[in-house]
Short mmCIF file of C-alpha atoms in Angstrom, two decimals:
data_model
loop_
_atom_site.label_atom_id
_atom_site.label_comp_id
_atom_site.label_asym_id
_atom_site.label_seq_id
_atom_site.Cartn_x
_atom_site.Cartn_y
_atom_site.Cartn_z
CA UNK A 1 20.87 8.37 -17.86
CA UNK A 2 19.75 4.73 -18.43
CA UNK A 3 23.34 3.42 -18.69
CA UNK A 4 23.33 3.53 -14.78
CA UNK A 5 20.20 1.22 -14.48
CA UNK A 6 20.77 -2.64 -14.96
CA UNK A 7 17.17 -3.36 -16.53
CA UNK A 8 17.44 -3.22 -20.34
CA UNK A 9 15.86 -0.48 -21.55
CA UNK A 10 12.44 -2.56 -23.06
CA UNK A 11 12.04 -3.06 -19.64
CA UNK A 12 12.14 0.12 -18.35
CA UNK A 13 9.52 1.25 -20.91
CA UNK A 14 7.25 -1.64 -20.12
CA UNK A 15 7.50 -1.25 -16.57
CA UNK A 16 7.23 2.89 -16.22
CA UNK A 17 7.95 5.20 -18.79
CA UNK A 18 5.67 3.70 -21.46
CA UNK A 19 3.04 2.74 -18.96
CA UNK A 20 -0.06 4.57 -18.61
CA UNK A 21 -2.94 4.14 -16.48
CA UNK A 22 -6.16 2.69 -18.51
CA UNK A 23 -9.23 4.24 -18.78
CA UNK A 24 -10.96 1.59 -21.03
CA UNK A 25 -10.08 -2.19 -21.71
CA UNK A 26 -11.06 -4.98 -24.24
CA UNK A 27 -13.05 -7.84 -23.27
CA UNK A 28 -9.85 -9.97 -23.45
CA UNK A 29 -9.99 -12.06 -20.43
CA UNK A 30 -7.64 -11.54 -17.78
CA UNK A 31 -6.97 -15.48 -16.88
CA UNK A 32 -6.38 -16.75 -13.12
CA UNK A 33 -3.07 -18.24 -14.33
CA UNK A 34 -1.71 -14.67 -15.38
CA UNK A 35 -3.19 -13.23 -11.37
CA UNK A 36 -1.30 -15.71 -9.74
CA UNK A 37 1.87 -15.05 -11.96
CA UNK A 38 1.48 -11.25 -10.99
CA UNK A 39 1.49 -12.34 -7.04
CA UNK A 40 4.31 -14.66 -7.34
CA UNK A 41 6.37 -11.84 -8.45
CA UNK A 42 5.45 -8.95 -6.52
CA UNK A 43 4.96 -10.88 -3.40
CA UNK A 44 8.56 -10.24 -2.45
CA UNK A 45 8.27 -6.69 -2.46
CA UNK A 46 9.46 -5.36 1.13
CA UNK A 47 6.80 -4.47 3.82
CA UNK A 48 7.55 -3.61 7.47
CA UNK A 49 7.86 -6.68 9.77
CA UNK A 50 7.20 -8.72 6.73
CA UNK A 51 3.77 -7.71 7.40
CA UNK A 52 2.15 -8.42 3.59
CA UNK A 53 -1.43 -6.37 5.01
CA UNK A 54 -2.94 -6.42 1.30
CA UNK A 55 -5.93 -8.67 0.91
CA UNK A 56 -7.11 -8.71 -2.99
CA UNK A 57 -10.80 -9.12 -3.81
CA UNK A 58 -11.43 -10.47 -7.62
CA UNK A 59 -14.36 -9.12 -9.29
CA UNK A 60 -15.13 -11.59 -11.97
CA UNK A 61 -18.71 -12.04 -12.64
CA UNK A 62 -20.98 -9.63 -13.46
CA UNK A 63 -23.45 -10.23 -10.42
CA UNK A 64 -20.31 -9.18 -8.62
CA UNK A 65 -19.36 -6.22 -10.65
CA UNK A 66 -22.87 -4.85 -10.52
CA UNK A 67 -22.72 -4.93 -6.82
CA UNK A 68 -19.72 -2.94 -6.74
CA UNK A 69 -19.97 -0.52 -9.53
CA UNK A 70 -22.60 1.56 -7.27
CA UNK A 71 -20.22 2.89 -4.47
CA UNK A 72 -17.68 3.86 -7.91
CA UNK A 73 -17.50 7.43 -8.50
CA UNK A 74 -18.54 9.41 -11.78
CA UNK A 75 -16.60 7.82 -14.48
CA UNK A 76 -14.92 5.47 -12.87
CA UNK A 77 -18.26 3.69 -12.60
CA UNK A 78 -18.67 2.68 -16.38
CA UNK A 79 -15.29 1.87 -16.20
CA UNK A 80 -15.23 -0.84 -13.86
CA UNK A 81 -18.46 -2.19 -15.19
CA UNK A 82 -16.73 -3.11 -18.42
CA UNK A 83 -13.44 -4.00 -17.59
CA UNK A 84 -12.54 -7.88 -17.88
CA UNK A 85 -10.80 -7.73 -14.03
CA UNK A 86 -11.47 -4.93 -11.27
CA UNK A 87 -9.64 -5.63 -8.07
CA UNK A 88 -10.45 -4.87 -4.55
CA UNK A 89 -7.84 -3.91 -2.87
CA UNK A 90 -7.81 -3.29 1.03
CA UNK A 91 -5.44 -3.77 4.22
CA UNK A 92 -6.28 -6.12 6.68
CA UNK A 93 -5.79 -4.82 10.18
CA UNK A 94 -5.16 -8.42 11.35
CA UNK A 95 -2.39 -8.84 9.32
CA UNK A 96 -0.49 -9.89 13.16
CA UNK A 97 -2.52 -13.04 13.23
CA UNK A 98 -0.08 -14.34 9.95
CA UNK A 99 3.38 -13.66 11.70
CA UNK A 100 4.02 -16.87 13.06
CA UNK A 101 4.39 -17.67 9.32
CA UNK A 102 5.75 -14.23 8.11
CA UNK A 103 7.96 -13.23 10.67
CA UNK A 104 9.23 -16.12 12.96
CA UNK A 105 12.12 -14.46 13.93
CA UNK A 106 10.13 -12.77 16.77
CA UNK A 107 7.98 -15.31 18.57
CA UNK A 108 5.81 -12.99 20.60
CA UNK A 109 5.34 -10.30 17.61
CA UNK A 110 1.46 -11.64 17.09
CA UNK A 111 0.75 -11.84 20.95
CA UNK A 112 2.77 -8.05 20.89
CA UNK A 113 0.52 -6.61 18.02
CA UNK A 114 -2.89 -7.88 19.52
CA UNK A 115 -2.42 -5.81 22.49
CA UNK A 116 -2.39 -2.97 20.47
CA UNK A 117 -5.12 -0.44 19.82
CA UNK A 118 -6.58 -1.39 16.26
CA UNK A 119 -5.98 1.87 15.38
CA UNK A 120 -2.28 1.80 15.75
CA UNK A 121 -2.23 -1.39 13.23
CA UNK A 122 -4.77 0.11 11.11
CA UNK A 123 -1.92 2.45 10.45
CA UNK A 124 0.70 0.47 10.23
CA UNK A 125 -1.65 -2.21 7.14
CA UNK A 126 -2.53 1.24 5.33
CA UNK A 127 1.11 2.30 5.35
CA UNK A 128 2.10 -1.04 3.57
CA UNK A 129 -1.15 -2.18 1.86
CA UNK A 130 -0.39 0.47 -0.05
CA UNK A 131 3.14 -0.45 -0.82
CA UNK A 132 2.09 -3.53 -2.14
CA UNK A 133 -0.54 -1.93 -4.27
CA UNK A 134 2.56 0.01 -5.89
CA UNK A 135 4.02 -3.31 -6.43
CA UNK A 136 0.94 -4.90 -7.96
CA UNK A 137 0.80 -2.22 -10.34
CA UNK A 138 4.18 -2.87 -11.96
CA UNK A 139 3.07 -6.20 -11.10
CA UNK A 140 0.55 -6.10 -14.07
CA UNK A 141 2.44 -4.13 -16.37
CA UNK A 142 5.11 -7.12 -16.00
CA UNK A 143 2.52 -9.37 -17.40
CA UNK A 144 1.65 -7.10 -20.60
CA UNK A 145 -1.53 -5.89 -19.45
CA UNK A 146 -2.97 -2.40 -18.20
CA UNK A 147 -3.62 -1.17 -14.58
CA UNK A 148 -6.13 1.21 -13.69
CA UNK A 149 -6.11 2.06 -10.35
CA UNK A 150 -8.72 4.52 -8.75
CA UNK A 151 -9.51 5.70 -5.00
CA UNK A 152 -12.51 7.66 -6.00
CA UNK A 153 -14.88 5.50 -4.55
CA UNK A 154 -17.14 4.98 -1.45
CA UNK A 155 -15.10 2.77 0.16
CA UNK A 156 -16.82 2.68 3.57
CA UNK A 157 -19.69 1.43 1.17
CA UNK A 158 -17.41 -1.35 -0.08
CA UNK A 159 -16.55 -2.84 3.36
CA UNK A 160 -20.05 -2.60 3.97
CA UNK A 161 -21.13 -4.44 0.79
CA UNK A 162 -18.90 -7.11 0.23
CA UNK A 163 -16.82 -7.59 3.90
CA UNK A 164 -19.28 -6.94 6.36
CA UNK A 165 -19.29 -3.64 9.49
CA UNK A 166 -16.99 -5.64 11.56
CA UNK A 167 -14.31 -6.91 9.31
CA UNK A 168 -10.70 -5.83 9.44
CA UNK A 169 -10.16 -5.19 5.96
CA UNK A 170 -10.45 -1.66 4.76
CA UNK A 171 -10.53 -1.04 0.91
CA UNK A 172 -7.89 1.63 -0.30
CA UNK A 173 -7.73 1.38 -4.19
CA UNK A 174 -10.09 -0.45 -6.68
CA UNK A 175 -8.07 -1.56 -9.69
CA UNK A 176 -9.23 -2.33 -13.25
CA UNK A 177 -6.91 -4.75 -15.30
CA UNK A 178 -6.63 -6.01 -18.64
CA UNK A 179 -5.71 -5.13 -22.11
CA UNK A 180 -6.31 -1.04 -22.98
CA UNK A 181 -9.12 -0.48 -25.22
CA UNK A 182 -9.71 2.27 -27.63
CA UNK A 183 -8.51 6.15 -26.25
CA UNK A 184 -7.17 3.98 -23.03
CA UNK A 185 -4.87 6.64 -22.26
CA UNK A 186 -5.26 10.32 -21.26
CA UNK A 187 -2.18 13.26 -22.23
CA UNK A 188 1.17 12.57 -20.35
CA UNK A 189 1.24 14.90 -17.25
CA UNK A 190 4.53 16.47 -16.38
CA UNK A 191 6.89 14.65 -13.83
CA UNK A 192 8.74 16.82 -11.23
CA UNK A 193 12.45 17.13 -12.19
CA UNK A 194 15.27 15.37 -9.73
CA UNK A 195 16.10 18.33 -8.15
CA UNK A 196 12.62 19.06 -7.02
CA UNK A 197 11.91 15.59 -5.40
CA UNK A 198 15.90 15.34 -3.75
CA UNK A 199 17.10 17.38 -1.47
CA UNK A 200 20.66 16.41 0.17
CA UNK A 201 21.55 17.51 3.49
#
């Protein structure tokens, strides 16, 4: 089966079958040189319009961290509080106010979108926010370190806490990153089989 893929086969273990998400991490640092690595790569994943709605909060510090790890759910709250990177990562509802850079081909697209109900491109950043999250996933795991994403958290409490009531960003996954610690990884969970996911018509 992995004679009709062109990434070697190392790859394809790094990237997904070998890849787990982390449920503890070592204190190794995760350096700003490897973040911006990550988003240099997965920054040309597709999004609709060339819309790129993700907005990525760092949690570095422990003031920070300490703030955050209150709105995180049962276990995934001693989690974050020890990981070496947790990520914020939310869609920004004003992603229009970017297209004159991101997609010049249509002129009038930011003028178009801010006549819209917020709702309608509240919808629209959610849809691809969380696209790129996918990306920034494999992202990591491209750079030799762990991902743990997690959306059980209070994320209303989130906007509140770090962005403010009125903001347009709306948190949709915190992430932990770094290198997996000790019993990182839970069992394997079965995948569905082709034939269940494709259907043909």
């Amino acid at each position: 089966m992995t004679d009709a893929l062109v990434l070697d086969k190392v790859a394809q273990d790094l990237l997904f079958r070998d890849a787990r998400s982390a449920n503890s991490f070592t204190d190794e640092p995760v350096t700003e040189e490897q973040v911006r690595a990550i988003h240099d790569l997965v920054r040309y994943g597709p999004t609709a319009m060339n819309n790129q709605p993700l907005r990525v909060t760092v949690v570095r510090s422990r003031q920070a961290r300490e703030r955050l790890v209150p709105h995180m759910a049962g276990n995934n709250a001693p989690k974050t509080l020890t990981a070496p990177l947790t990520l914020i990562l939310s869609s920004d509802s004003d992603f229009h106010e970017n297209f004159p850079k991101t997609f010049p081909v249509v002129p009038d697209a930011r003028d178009n979108f801010a006549g819209m109900p917020v709702e309608a491109r509240r919808s629209m950043a959610d849809q691809n926010a969380l696209l790129q999250i996918a990306y920034l996933i494999v992202g990591v795991r491209a750079a030799g370190l762990a991902a743990g994403p997690m959306s059980g958290f209070d994320a209303e409490g989130v906007r509140r806490e770090f962005f403010g009531e009125d903001s347009a960003l709306r948190p949709l996954v915190v992430m932990n990153v770094g290198r997996p610690g000790p019993d990182a990884w839970f069992d394997r969970l079965p995948r569905l089989e082709h034939d269940e996911v494709f259907t043909e018509i």
